[in-house]
């Protein structure tokens, strides 16, 4: 991934993405500023822990709500390139926040093959229309860091005879 990102930061393979796609969110066409990435988030952590959606007081200002996993919405931001993504990791730059939506359609209006990642994994192929819907929610399992494995627990005391 690092080498691909390095190559892209030099070649800018998605330069002028805003003129190659049409983005419709909750039935409204969005106007994109010049960008190289449209990022759709369901959790506020991207590419190794970069927080792209405002948190704390910044999330409470304006029309933006906080990034929640159970609100039926996903957050959409645009990024100008790999350098902005790196700067965002250290809080030096912020991406453009487009909004929070529950349905989105991205149409490739160009003849170019545009790269796509789903859940961090690159997807090969040429897409013309990509639809993202909030369908539902599933419970996730996680390891309790404070739990003690059964094999480490002392056996229960035996009743005395």
MMTF fields as JSON, N, C-alpha, C and O atoms, coordinates in Angstrom:
{
  "mmtfVersion": "1.0.0",
  "mmtfProducer": "UNKNOWN",
  "numBonds": 643,
  "numAtoms": 644,
  "numGroups": 161,
  "numChains": 1,
  "numModels": 1,
  "chainsPerModel": [1],
  "groupsPerChain": [161],
  "chainIdList": ["A"],
  "bondAtomList": [4, 2, 8, 6, 12, 10, 16, 14, 20, 18, 24, 22, 28, 26, 32, 30, 36, 34, 40, 38, 44, 42, 48, 46, 52, 50, 56, 54, 60, 58, 64, 62, 68, 66, 72, 70, 76, 74, 80, 78, 84, 82, 88, 86, 92, 90, 96, 94, 100, 98, 104, 102, 108, 106, 112, 110, 116, 114, 120, 118, 124, 122, 128, 126, 132, 130, 136, 134, 140, 138, 144, 142, 148, 146, 152, 150, 156, 154, 160, 158, 164, 162, 168, 166, 172, 170, 176, 174, 180, 178, 184, 182, 188, 186, 192, 190, 196, 194, 200, 198, 204, 202, 208, 206, 212, 210, 216, 214, 220, 218, 224, 222, 228, 226, 232, 230, 236, 234, 240, 238, 244, 242, 248, 246, 252, 250, 256, 254, 260, 258, 264, 262, 268, 266, 272, 270, 276, 274, 280, 278, 284, 282, 288, 286, 292, 290, 296, 294, 300, 298, 304, 302, 308, 306, 312, 310, 316, 314, 320, 318, 324, 322, 328, 326, 332, 330, 336, 334, 340, 338, 344, 342, 348, 346, 352, 350, 356, 354, 360, 358, 364, 362, 368, 366, 372, 370, 376, 374, 380, 378, 384, 382, 388, 386, 392, 390, 396, 394, 400, 398, 404, 402, 408, 406, 412, 410, 416, 414, 420, 418, 424, 422, 428, 426, 432, 430, 436, 434, 440, 438, 444, 442, 448, 446, 452, 450, 456, 454, 460, 458, 464, 462, 468, 466, 472, 470, 476, 474, 480, 478, 484, 482, 488, 486, 492, 490, 496, 494, 500, 498, 504, 502, 508, 506, 512, 510, 516, 514, 520, 518, 524, 522, 528, 526, 532, 530, 536, 534, 540, 538, 544, 542, 548, 546, 552, 550, 556, 554, 560, 558, 564, 562, 568, 566, 572, 570, 576, 574, 580, 578, 584, 582, 588, 586, 592, 590, 596, 594, 600, 598, 604, 602, 608, 606, 612, 610, 616, 614, 620, 618, 624, 622, 628, 626, 632, 630, 636, 634, 640, 638],
  "bondOrderList": [1, 1, 1, 1, 1, 1, 1, 1, 1, 1, 1, 1, 1, 1, 1, 1, 1, 1, 1, 1, 1, 1, 1, 1, 1, 1, 1, 1, 1, 1, 1, 1, 1, 1, 1, 1, 1, 1, 1, 1, 1, 1, 1, 1, 1, 1, 1, 1, 1, 1, 1, 1, 1, 1, 1, 1, 1, 1, 1, 1, 1, 1, 1, 1, 1, 1, 1, 1, 1, 1, 1, 1, 1, 1, 1, 1, 1, 1, 1, 1, 1, 1, 1, 1, 1, 1, 1, 1, 1, 1, 1, 1, 1, 1, 1, 1, 1, 1, 1, 1, 1, 1, 1, 1, 1, 1, 1, 1, 1, 1, 1, 1, 1, 1, 1, 1, 1, 1, 1, 1, 1, 1, 1, 1, 1, 1, 1, 1, 1, 1, 1, 1, 1, 1, 1, 1, 1, 1, 1, 1, 1, 1, 1, 1, 1, 1, 1, 1, 1, 1, 1, 1, 1, 1, 1, 1, 1, 1, 1, 1],
  "groupList": [{"groupName": "UNK", "atomNameList": ["N", "CA", "C", "O"], "elementList": ["N", "C", "C", "O"], "formalChargeList": [0, 0, 0, 0], "bondAtomList": [1, 0, 2, 1, 3, 2], "bondOrderList": [1, 1, 2], "singleLetterCode": "X", "chemCompType": "L-PEPTIDE LINKING"}],
  "groupTypeList": [0, 0, 0, 0, 0, 0, 0, 0, 0, 0, 0, 0, 0, 0, 0, 0, 0, 0, 0, 0, 0, 0, 0, 0, 0, 0, 0, 0, 0, 0, 0, 0, 0, 0, 0, 0, 0, 0, 0, 0, 0, 0, 0, 0, 0, 0, 0, 0, 0, 0, 0, 0, 0, 0, 0, 0, 0, 0, 0, 0, 0, 0, 0, 0, 0, 0, 0, 0, 0, 0, 0, 0, 0, 0, 0, 0, 0, 0, 0, 0, 0, 0, 0, 0, 0, 0, 0, 0, 0, 0, 0, 0, 0, 0, 0, 0, 0, 0, 0, 0, 0, 0, 0, 0, 0, 0, 0, 0, 0, 0, 0, 0, 0, 0, 0, 0, 0, 0, 0, 0, 0, 0, 0, 0, 0, 0, 0, 0, 0, 0, 0, 0, 0, 0, 0, 0, 0, 0, 0, 0, 0, 0, 0, 0, 0, 0, 0, 0, 0, 0, 0, 0, 0, 0, 0, 0, 0, 0, 0, 0, 0],
  "groupIdList": [1, 2, 3, 4, 5, 6, 7, 8, 9, 10, 11, 12, 13, 14, 15, 16, 17, 18, 19, 20, 21, 22, 23, 24, 25, 26, 27, 28, 29, 30, 31, 32, 33, 34, 35, 36, 37, 38, 39, 40, 41, 42, 43, 44, 45, 46, 47, 48, 49, 50, 51, 52, 53, 54, 55, 56, 57, 58, 59, 60, 61, 62, 63, 64, 65, 66, 67, 68, 69, 70, 71, 72, 73, 74, 75, 76, 77, 78, 79, 80, 81, 82, 83, 84, 85, 86, 87, 88, 89, 90, 91, 92, 93, 94, 95, 96, 97, 98, 99, 100, 101, 102, 103, 104, 105, 106, 107, 108, 109, 110, 111, 112, 113, 114, 115, 116, 117, 118, 119, 120, 121, 122, 123, 124, 125, 126, 127, 128, 129, 130, 131, 132, 133, 134, 135, 136, 137, 138, 139, 140, 141, 142, 143, 144, 145, 146, 147, 148, 149, 150, 151, 152, 153, 154, 155, 156, 157, 158, 159, 160, 161],
  "secStructList": [7, 2, 2, 2, 2, 2, 2, 2, 2, 2, 2, 7, 6, 6, 6, 6, 4, 4, 4, 6, 3, 3, 3, 3, 3, 6, 6, 3, 3, 3, 7, 7, 7, 1, 7, 1, 3, 3, 3, 3, 3, 1, 1, 1, 7, 5, 6, 6, 6, 5, 7, 7, 1, 7, 7, 6, 2, 2, 2, 2, 1, 6, 6, 7, 7, 7, 7, 7, 1, 1, 1, 1, 7, 3, 3, 3, 3, 3, 3, 7, 7, 2, 2, 2, 2, 2, 2, 2, 2, 6, 6, 1, 7, 7, 7, 3, 3, 3, 3, 3, 3, 1, 3, 3, 3, 3, 3, 3, 7, 1, 1, 1, 7, 7, 7, 3, 3, 3, 6, 6, 3, 3, 3, 7, 1, 7, 7, 1, 3, 3, 3, 3, 3, 7, 7, 7, 7, 7, 7, 7, 7, 7, 7, 7, 6, 6, 7, 7, 7, 4, 4, 4, 1, 7, 7, 7, 7, 7, 7, 7, 7],
  "xCoordList": [0.818, 0.0, 0.866, 0.554, 1.954, 2.828, 3.376, 3.37, 3.853, 4.417, 3.363, 3.641, 2.147, 1.071, 0.743, 0.543, 0.69, 0.421, 1.516, 1.233, 2.77, 3.889, 3.813, 4.009, 3.526, 3.389, 2.252, 2.386, 1.133, -0.021, 0.259, -0.216, 1.022, 1.326, 2.182, 2.21, 2.873, 3.68, 2.878, 2.923, 2.141, 1.431, 0.064, -0.434, -0.563, -1.903, -2.876, -3.478, -3.026, -3.868, -5.341, -6.082, -5.772, -7.177, -7.327, -8.3, -6.365, -6.445, -7.777, -8.218, -8.401, -9.674, -10.808, -11.679, -10.794, -11.866, -13.23, -14.222, -13.271, -14.537, -15.196, -16.413, -14.408, -14.979, -15.243, -15.742, -14.912, -15.091, -16.234, -16.623, -16.771, -17.859, -19.014, -18.844, -20.178, -21.375, -21.782, -21.904, -21.992, -22.317, -23.701, -23.961, -24.583, -25.939, -26.118, -25.956, -26.45, -26.595, -27.983, -28.383, -28.711, -30.081, -30.926, -31.759, -30.702, -31.493, -31.016, -31.6, -29.975, -29.465, -28.089, -27.224, -27.887, -26.563, -25.622, -25.945, -24.44, -23.445, -22.461, -22.143, -21.98, -20.936, -19.618, -19.414, -18.725, -17.424, -16.418, -16.396, -15.585, -14.447, -13.354, -13.447, -12.32, -11.243, -10.701, -10.319, -10.678, -10.253, -9.723, -9.893, -9.074, -8.589, -9.24, -9.071, -9.982, -10.636, -11.977, -12.121, -12.966, -14.222, -14.215, -14.129, -14.303, -14.218, -15.565, -16.091, -16.114, -17.372, -17.036, -16.473, -17.383, -17.016, -18.239, -19.267, -18.134, -19.148, -18.578, -19.331, -17.273, -16.588, -15.555, -15.029, -15.275, -14.375, -12.917, -12.188, -12.514, -11.131, -10.854, -11.578, -9.807, -9.52, -8.016, -7.247, -7.596, -6.184, -5.254, -4.348, -5.484, -4.589, -4.879, -3.979, -6.124, -6.49, -6.602, -6.62, -6.678, -6.835, -8.288, -9.204, -8.494, -9.832, -10.171, -9.597, -11.1, -11.432, -12.658, -12.847, -13.489, -14.7, -14.45, -13.832, -14.923, -14.68, -15.226, -16.257, -14.524, -14.946, -15.089, -14.652, -15.687, -15.814, -16.63, -17.669, -16.17, -16.891, -17.014, -18.016, -15.995, -16.035, -17.196, -17.765, -17.558, -18.661, -20.003, -20.97, -20.069, -21.333, -21.646, -22.758, -20.701, -20.931, -21.497, -21.243, -22.258, -22.794, -23.819, -24.536, -23.878, -24.879, -24.353, -25.096, -23.118, -22.525, -22.808, -22.662, -23.219, -23.372, -22.132, -21.256, -22.052, -20.907, -20.971, -22.044, -19.853, -19.781, -20.189, -19.464, -21.355, -21.87, -22.053, -22.382, -21.845, -21.999, -23.444, -23.776, -24.311, -25.683, -26.74, -27.901, -26.363, -27.329, -27.975, -28.799, -27.603, -28.186, -27.608, -28.155, -26.514, -25.897, -24.406, -23.791, -23.845, -22.404, -21.914, -22.666, -20.655, -20.055, -19.301, -18.699, -19.341, -18.685, -17.753, -18.163, -16.492, -15.489, -14.741, -14.749, -14.103, -13.217, -11.811, -11.612, -10.85, -9.436, -8.715, -8.989, -7.798, -7.105, -5.936, -5.405, -5.518, -4.421, -3.732, -4.121, -2.703, -1.975, -1.321, -1.258, -0.834, -0.169, -1.167, -0.844, -2.385, -3.395, -3.78, -4.009, -3.85, -4.179, -3.106, -3.43, -1.84, -0.755, -0.809, -0.582, -1.108, -1.205, -2.392, -2.323, -3.48, -4.657, -4.33, -4.886, -3.439, -3.029, -2.473, -2.649, -1.806, -1.188, -1.973, -1.483, -3.206, -4.061, -3.644, -4.085, -2.8, -2.324, -3.286, -3.317, -4.063, -5.065, -6.302, -6.237, -7.423, -8.683, -9.275, -9.149, -9.913, -10.589, -11.859, -12.308, -12.432, -13.692, -14.828, -14.987, -15.608, -16.731, -17.959, -18.425, -18.48, -19.657, -20.95, -21.906, -21.005, -22.216, -22.402, -21.54, -23.57, -23.945, -25.193, -26.174, -25.14, -26.198, -26.526, -25.746, -27.698, -28.069, -28.124, -28.271, -28.007, -27.987, -27.151, -27.228, -26.346, -25.46, -25.244, -25.151, -25.164, -24.856, -23.691, -23.727, -22.66, -21.517, -21.484, -21.407, -21.542, -21.499, -20.185, -19.788, -19.526, -18.315, -18.777, -19.26, -18.63, -19.098, -17.996, -18.216, -16.816, -15.689, -15.472, -16.134, -14.568, -14.171, -13.018, -12.609, -12.5, -11.375, -11.811, -12.937, -10.916, -11.126, -10.67, -9.514, -11.563, -11.244, -11.023, -11.775, -10.007, -9.746, -10.829, -11.484, -10.998, -12.016, -11.483, -10.834, -11.765, -11.433, -12.72, -13.527, -12.907, -14.051, -13.503, -12.821, -13.812, -13.329, -11.81, -11.27, -11.136, -9.676, -9.029, -7.806, -9.821, -9.255, -9.488, -10.613, -8.437, -8.61, -9.471, -9.343, -10.337, -11.198, -10.823, -10.81, -10.52, -10.165, -11.433, -12.5, -11.312, -12.446, -12.91, -12.586, -13.666, -14.169, -15.609, -16.46, -15.896, -17.276, -17.868, -17.179, -19.137, -19.863, -20.813, -20.995, -21.423, -22.344, -22.057, -21.999, -21.882, -21.657, -22.761, -22.928, -23.509, -24.581, -24.214, -23.811, -24.356, -24.088, -25.364, -25.859, -25.89, -27.102, -26.842, -26.027, -27.534, -27.532, -28.658, -29.83, -28.307, -29.315, -29.706, -30.884, -28.769, -29.051, -27.794, -26.793, -27.852, -26.716, -26.537, -27.511, -25.312, -24.998, -24.129, -23.304, -24.321, -23.484, -22.119, -22.019, -21.091, -19.726, -19.191, -19.512, -18.381, -17.731, -16.378, -15.703, -15.997, -14.673, -14.121, -14.857, -12.837, -12.161, -12.151, -11.807, -12.525, -12.464, -11.026, -10.558, -10.331, -8.92, -8.712, -7.609, -9.748, -9.63, -10.03, -9.877, -10.541, -10.994, -9.805, -8.762, -9.97, -8.929, -9.343, -10.442, -8.492, -8.843, -9.138, -8.538, -10.072, -10.457, -9.252, -9.194, -8.291, -7.136, -6.259, -5.466, -6.384, -5.585, -6.305, -5.71, -7.582, -8.346, -8.064, -7.856, -8.061, -7.87, -9.122, -10.232, -8.964, -10.15, -10.969, -10.426, -12.265, -13.099, -12.709, -12.285, -12.85, -12.498, -13.417, -14.61, -12.833, -13.576, -14.155, -13.503, -15.361, -15.936, -15.131, -14.697, -14.953, -14.193, -15.077, -16.29, -14.441, -15.172, -15.25, -15.832],
  "yCoordList": [-1.191, 0.0, 1.261, 2.245, 1.21, 2.379, 2.747, 3.916, 1.738, 2.017, 2.535, 3.436, 1.974, 2.475, 3.923, 4.759, 4.208, 5.577, 6.536, 7.67, 6.091, 6.925, 7.22, 8.358, 6.181, 6.383, 7.355, 8.239, 7.179, 8.047, 9.486, 10.419, 9.674, 11.043, 11.777, 13.007, 11.026, 11.64, 11.772, 12.808, 10.711, 10.711, 11.375, 11.824, 11.453, 12.032, 11.398, 12.09, 10.073, 9.345, 9.74, 9.507, 10.323, 10.744, 12.26, 12.801, 12.931, 14.391, 14.765, 14.102, 15.805, 16.317, 15.305, 15.24, 14.523, 13.56, 14.245, 13.678, 15.454, 16.185, 16.403, 16.574, 16.4, 16.579, 15.235, 15.206, 14.122, 12.791, 12.003, 10.954, 12.503, 11.794, 12.738, 13.951, 12.148, 12.843, 12.167, 10.943, 12.944, 12.385, 12.876, 14.077, 11.911, 12.218, 11.574, 10.364, 12.391, 11.903, 12.259, 13.422, 11.276, 11.45, 12.222, 13.049, 11.942, 12.54, 13.895, 14.445, 14.444, 15.769, 15.645, 14.94, 16.333, 16.316, 17.21, 18.356, 16.661, 17.411, 18.073, 17.531, 19.238, 19.92, 19.626, 19.979, 18.976, 18.635, 19.723, 20.269, 20.03, 20.911, 20.057, 18.83, 20.67, 19.854, 18.859, 19.235, 17.58, 16.537, 15.345, 15.239, 14.45, 13.193, 11.988, 10.865, 12.196, 11.09, 11.539, 12.657, 10.645, 10.779, 9.624, 8.461, 9.941, 8.926, 8.846, 9.85, 7.627, 7.369, 6.591, 5.498, 7.156, 6.577, 6.109, 6.785, 4.97, 4.55, 4.602, 4.638, 4.606, 4.833, 5.926, 6.041, 6.705, 7.837, 7.429, 7.967, 6.47, 6.031, 5.503, 4.642, 6.019, 5.66, 5.514, 6.263, 4.575, 4.419, 4.417, 5.244, 3.502, 3.369, 4.322, 4.644, 4.789, 5.603, 7.091, 7.86, 7.529, 8.959, 9.333, 8.718, 10.342, 10.842, 11.915, 13.004, 11.611, 12.549, 13.402, 14.448, 12.974, 13.728, 14.478, 13.934, 15.728, 16.501, 15.785, 15.114, 15.939, 15.34, 16.422, 17.553, 16.096, 17.036, 18.254, 18.139, 19.425, 20.67, 20.966, 21.527, 20.589, 20.854, 20.118, 20.621, 18.943, 18.176, 18.809, 18.656, 19.517, 20.094, 21.421, 21.931, 21.981, 23.261, 23.051, 22.03, 24.017, 23.958, 22.845, 22.509, 22.277, 21.256, 19.846, 18.881, 19.703, 18.379, 17.824, 18.507, 16.562, 15.874, 15.039, 14.958, 14.428, 13.563, 12.302, 11.921, 11.672, 10.411, 9.291, 8.965, 8.7, 7.627, 6.374, 6.471, 5.223, 3.985, 3.51, 2.633, 4.067, 3.564, 4.596, 4.454, 5.632, 6.672, 6.485, 7.301, 5.413, 5.166, 6.043, 6.104, 6.721, 7.618, 7.32, 6.774, 7.683, 7.623, 9.019, 9.845, 9.276, 10.585, 10.559, 9.549, 11.682, 11.768, 12.977, 14.095, 12.731, 13.792, 13.671, 12.616, 14.749, 14.704, 15.068, 15.865, 14.464, 14.672, 15.076, 14.531, 16.028, 16.53, 15.663, 15.856, 14.717, 13.844, 13.193, 13.382, 12.425, 11.661, 12.563, 12.205, 13.724, 14.61, 15.172, 15.315, 15.495, 15.978, 14.873, 15.135, 13.638, 12.514, 12.363, 12.15, 12.47, 12.395, 13.535, 13.336, 14.725, 15.888, 15.743, 16.182, 15.127, 14.921, 13.989, 14.134, 13.043, 12.11, 12.862, 12.435, 13.974, 14.759, 16.027, 16.894, 16.133, 17.275, 18.567, 19.642, 18.486, 19.694, 20.189, 21.383, 19.297, 19.666, 18.829, 17.734, 19.352, 18.617, 18.464, 19.364, 17.342, 17.174, 18.025, 18.529, 18.182, 18.904, 17.953, 16.897, 18.325, 17.497, 17.845, 18.984, 16.857, 17.089, 16.923, 17.658, 15.988, 15.804, 14.381, 13.522, 14.153, 12.835, 12.395, 13.133, 11.183, 10.715, 9.263, 8.555, 8.822, 7.42, 6.699, 5.478, 7.438, 6.818, 7.687, 8.915, 7.035, 7.791, 7.031, 5.804, 7.77, 7.202, 7.993, 9.223, 7.287, 7.92, 7.376, 6.165, 8.273, 7.87, 8.328, 9.484, 7.412, 7.749, 8.307, 7.561, 9.607, 10.245, 10.356, 10.909, 9.834, 9.907, 8.545, 7.564, 8.508, 7.243, 6.593, 5.476, 7.289, 6.785, 5.668, 5.665, 4.726, 3.719, 4.332, 4.735, 4.403, 5.03, 3.967, 2.995, 4.138, 3.149, 3.215, 4.241, 2.109, 2.003, 1.129, 0.112, 1.54, 0.717, 0.475, 1.387, -0.745, -1.075, -1.683, -2.708, -1.034, -1.479, -1.633, -2.571, -0.701, -0.681, -1.581, -1.571, -2.364, -3.282, -2.743, -2.382, -2.688, -2.213, -3.181, -4.399, -2.625, -3.433, -3.143, -1.99, -4.194, -4.052, -3.904, -4.376, -3.258, -3.158, -1.735, -0.838, -1.573, -0.265, -0.143, -0.93, 0.821, 1.001, 2.219, 3.209, 2.129, 3.265, 3.859, 5.076, 2.999, 3.466, 2.684, 1.454, 3.41, 2.811, 3.326, 4.536, 2.418, 2.805, 2.348, 1.203, 3.249, 2.947, 3.262, 4.39, 2.252, 2.416, 1.968, 1.078, 2.587, 2.096, 1.086, 1.441, -0.164, -1.224, -1.617, -1.844, -1.698, -2.113, -2.114, -1.497, -2.808, -2.804, -4.199, -4.904, -4.584, -5.881, -5.678, -4.765, -6.519, -6.454, -7.03, -8.011, -6.438, -6.908, -7.447, -6.934, -8.477, -9.022, -8.347, -8.018, -8.148, -7.614, -8.283, -8.758, -8.304, -8.927, -7.949, -6.778, -8.433, -7.634, -7.684, -8.73, -6.563, -6.532, -6.809, -7.171, -6.645, -6.867, -8.27, -8.649, -9.04, -10.395, -11.305, -11.182, -12.207, -13.179, -14.509, -14.992, -15.115, -16.41, -17.446, -17.435, -18.34, -19.399, -20.192, -20.586, -20.427, -21.253, -20.569, -21.243, -19.247, -18.538, -18.353, -17.916, -18.689, -18.489, -19.618, -20.766, -19.276, -20.282, -21.144, -20.637, -22.417, -23.274, -22.835, -22.305, -23.052, -22.63, -23.441, -24.591, -22.855, -23.587, -24.796, -24.74, -25.877, -27.114, -27.083, -26.632, -27.558, -27.567, -28.518, -29.588, -28.108, -28.955, -30.087, -29.939, -31.218, -32.419, -32.519, -33.469],
  "zCoordList": [0.0, 0.0, 0.0, -0.67, 0.763, 0.839, -0.536, -0.921, -1.275, -2.599, -3.565, -4.356, -3.512, -4.356, -3.999, -4.881, -2.713, -2.274, -2.697, -3.082, -2.629, -3.047, -4.544, -4.972, -5.337, -6.788, -7.093, -7.939, -6.394, -6.643, -6.228, -6.875, -5.158, -4.726, -5.749, -5.775, -6.584, -7.646, -8.941, -9.604, -9.296, -10.581, -10.525, -11.558, -9.347, -9.2, -10.189, -11.01, -10.104, -11.052, -10.984, -11.94, -9.89, -9.767, -9.78, -9.255, -10.379, -10.486, -11.14, -12.078, -10.655, -11.182, -11.07, -11.937, -10.006, -9.786, -9.77, -10.227, -9.246, -9.15, -10.512, -10.588, -11.581, -12.929, -13.619, -14.744, -12.95, -13.546, -12.921, -13.436, -11.814, -11.142, -10.841, -10.715, -10.732, -10.283, -8.987, -8.938, -7.942, -6.628, -6.213, -6.138, -5.945, -5.505, -4.133, -3.98, -3.142, -1.77, -1.262, -1.308, -0.782, -0.302, -1.322, -0.951, -2.604, -3.677, -4.169, -5.103, -3.57, -3.962, -4.587, -4.067, -5.706, -6.332, -5.543, -5.232, -5.222, -4.459, -5.399, -6.457, -5.018, -5.762, -5.075, -3.914, -5.805, -5.24, -5.56, -6.663, -4.576, -4.838, -5.479, -5.443, -6.068, -6.651, -5.623, -4.515, -6.015, -5.093, -5.874, -7.089, -5.132, -5.706, -5.052, -5.528, -3.968, -3.276, -2.729, -2.232, -2.827, -2.094, -1.104, -1.5, 0.175, 1.223, 1.936, 2.416, 1.995, 2.683, 3.948, 3.882, 5.097, 6.39, 7.164, 7.169, 7.81, 8.763, 10.179, 11.153, 10.291, 11.562, 11.301, 10.194, 12.3, 12.103, 12.262, 13.094, 11.448, 11.431, 10.037, 9.537, 9.411, 8.028, 7.855, 8.458, 7.052, 6.674, 7.886, 7.986, 8.784, 9.924, 11.058, 11.834, 11.177, 12.327, 12.091, 13.053, 10.84, 10.568, 10.828, 10.281, 11.664, 11.958, 10.93, 10.954, 10.027, 8.952, 9.252, 8.63, 10.192, 10.527, 11.823, 12.737, 11.922, 13.146, 14.383, 14.327, 15.478, 16.738, 17.792, 17.579, 18.913, 20.03, 19.669, 19.019, 20.085, 19.821, 18.335, 17.891, 17.561, 16.115, 15.456, 14.488, 15.956, 15.381, 15.723, 14.976, 16.84, 17.28, 16.588, 16.72, 15.864, 15.214, 13.817, 13.178, 13.356, 11.996, 11.843, 12.786, 10.643, 10.327, 10.568, 10.389, 10.961, 11.124, 12.506, 13.519, 12.516, 13.78, 14.023, 13.162, 15.17, 15.439, 14.583, 14.116, 14.38, 13.645, 14.587, 15.527, 14.331, 15.165, 14.311, 13.129, 14.893, 14.128, 14.088, 13.29, 14.927, 15.016, 14.63, 15.014, 13.879, 13.534, 12.157, 11.744, 11.445, 10.132, 9.04, 7.939, 9.329, 8.352, 8.232, 9.148, 7.1, 6.93, 6.593, 6.074, 6.889, 6.662, 5.332, 4.97, 4.61, 3.309, 3.311, 3.625, 2.953, 2.873, 1.549, 0.915, 1.142, -0.022, 0.43, 1.347, -0.24, 0.088, -1.193, -2.262, -1.085, -2.272, -2.7, -3.794, -1.875, -2.281, -1.1, 0.053, -1.408, -0.389, 0.649, 1.825, 0.23, 1.19, 2.196, 3.375, 1.737, 2.676, 3.653, 4.834, 3.16, 4.031, 5.111, 6.279, 4.732, 5.705, 6.703, 7.896, 6.219, 7.101, 8.055, 9.203, 7.581, 8.433, 9.597, 10.686, 9.373, 10.432, 11.642, 12.783, 11.383, 12.451, 12.783, 13.506, 12.247, 12.552, 11.88, 12.287, 10.855, 10.186, 9.108, 8.812, 8.525, 7.52, 7.741, 8.3, 7.3, 7.404, 6.007, 5.178, 5.745, 4.466, 4.425, 5.454, 3.234, 3.1, 3.477, 2.864, 4.476, 4.927, 4.093, 4.107, 3.366, 2.525, 3.296, 3.051, 4.212, 4.998, 5.46, 5.277, 6.072, 6.577, 5.82, 5.731, 5.277, 4.392, 4.685, 5.322, 4.211, 4.36, 3.011, 2.973, 1.91, 0.585, -0.345, -0.299, -1.195, -2.075, -3.373, -3.378, -4.472, -5.778, -6.352, -6.39, -6.797, -7.463, -8.883, -9.091, -9.855, -11.261, -11.875, -11.735, -12.549, -13.298, -14.643, -15.496, -14.83, -16.055, -17.103, -18.181, -16.792, -17.723, -18.382, -18.045, -19.291, -19.92, -19.152, -19.47, -18.148, -17.365, -16.43, -15.932, -16.198, -15.173, -13.862, -13.732, -12.897, -11.622, -10.554, -10.485, -9.729, -8.67, -7.598, -7.413, -6.906, -5.874, -4.755, -5.0, -3.513, -2.352, -1.578, -1.4, -1.123, -0.283, 0.996, 0.975, 2.109, 3.417, 3.425, 4.011, 2.767, 2.76, 1.742, 1.601, 1.024, 0.034, -1.372, -1.718, -2.183, -3.558, -4.365, -4.242, -5.179, -6.042, -7.483, -7.914, -8.219, -9.626, -10.45, -10.055, -11.576, -12.491, -12.66, -11.881, -13.689, -14.054, -13.582, -13.996, -12.73, -12.302, -13.003, -13.251, -13.31, -13.884, -12.865, -12.813, -12.051, -11.013, -9.732, -9.737, -8.654, -7.34, -6.423, -6.268, -5.819, -4.899, -3.501, -3.296, -2.542, -1.138, -0.369, -0.397, 0.317, 1.112, 2.532, 2.776, 3.462, 4.833, 4.913, 4.785, 5.124, 5.118, 6.535, 6.811, 7.4, 8.76, 9.579, 9.215, 10.68, 11.582, 12.146, 12.408, 12.327, 12.91, 14.14, 14.192, 15.103, 16.298, 15.964, 15.226, 16.491, 16.272, 17.595, 18.667, 17.5, 18.676, 18.862, 17.887, 20.077, 20.339, 21.579, 22.444, 21.634, 22.766, 23.935, 23.775, 25.093, 26.3, 26.803, 27.252, 26.73, 27.113, 28.601, 29.01, 29.409, 30.851, 31.266, 32.427, 30.317, 30.655, 30.916, 30.274, 31.849, 32.169, 31.546, 31.82, 30.715, 30.118, 31.191, 32.265, 30.886, 31.831, 32.315, 33.479, 31.429, 31.801, 32.859, 33.516, 33.038, 34.023, 35.355, 36.339, 35.374, 36.599, 37.581, 37.19, 38.841, 39.894, 39.983, 39.816, 40.239, 40.374, 41.575, 42.544, 41.511, 42.661, 43.899, 43.779, 45.068, 46.301, 46.466, 46.171, 46.94, 47.178, 48.596, 49.539, 48.722, 50.08, 50.982, 50.555, 52.194, 53.127, 53.622, 53.765, 53.878, 54.332, 55.802, 56.326]
}
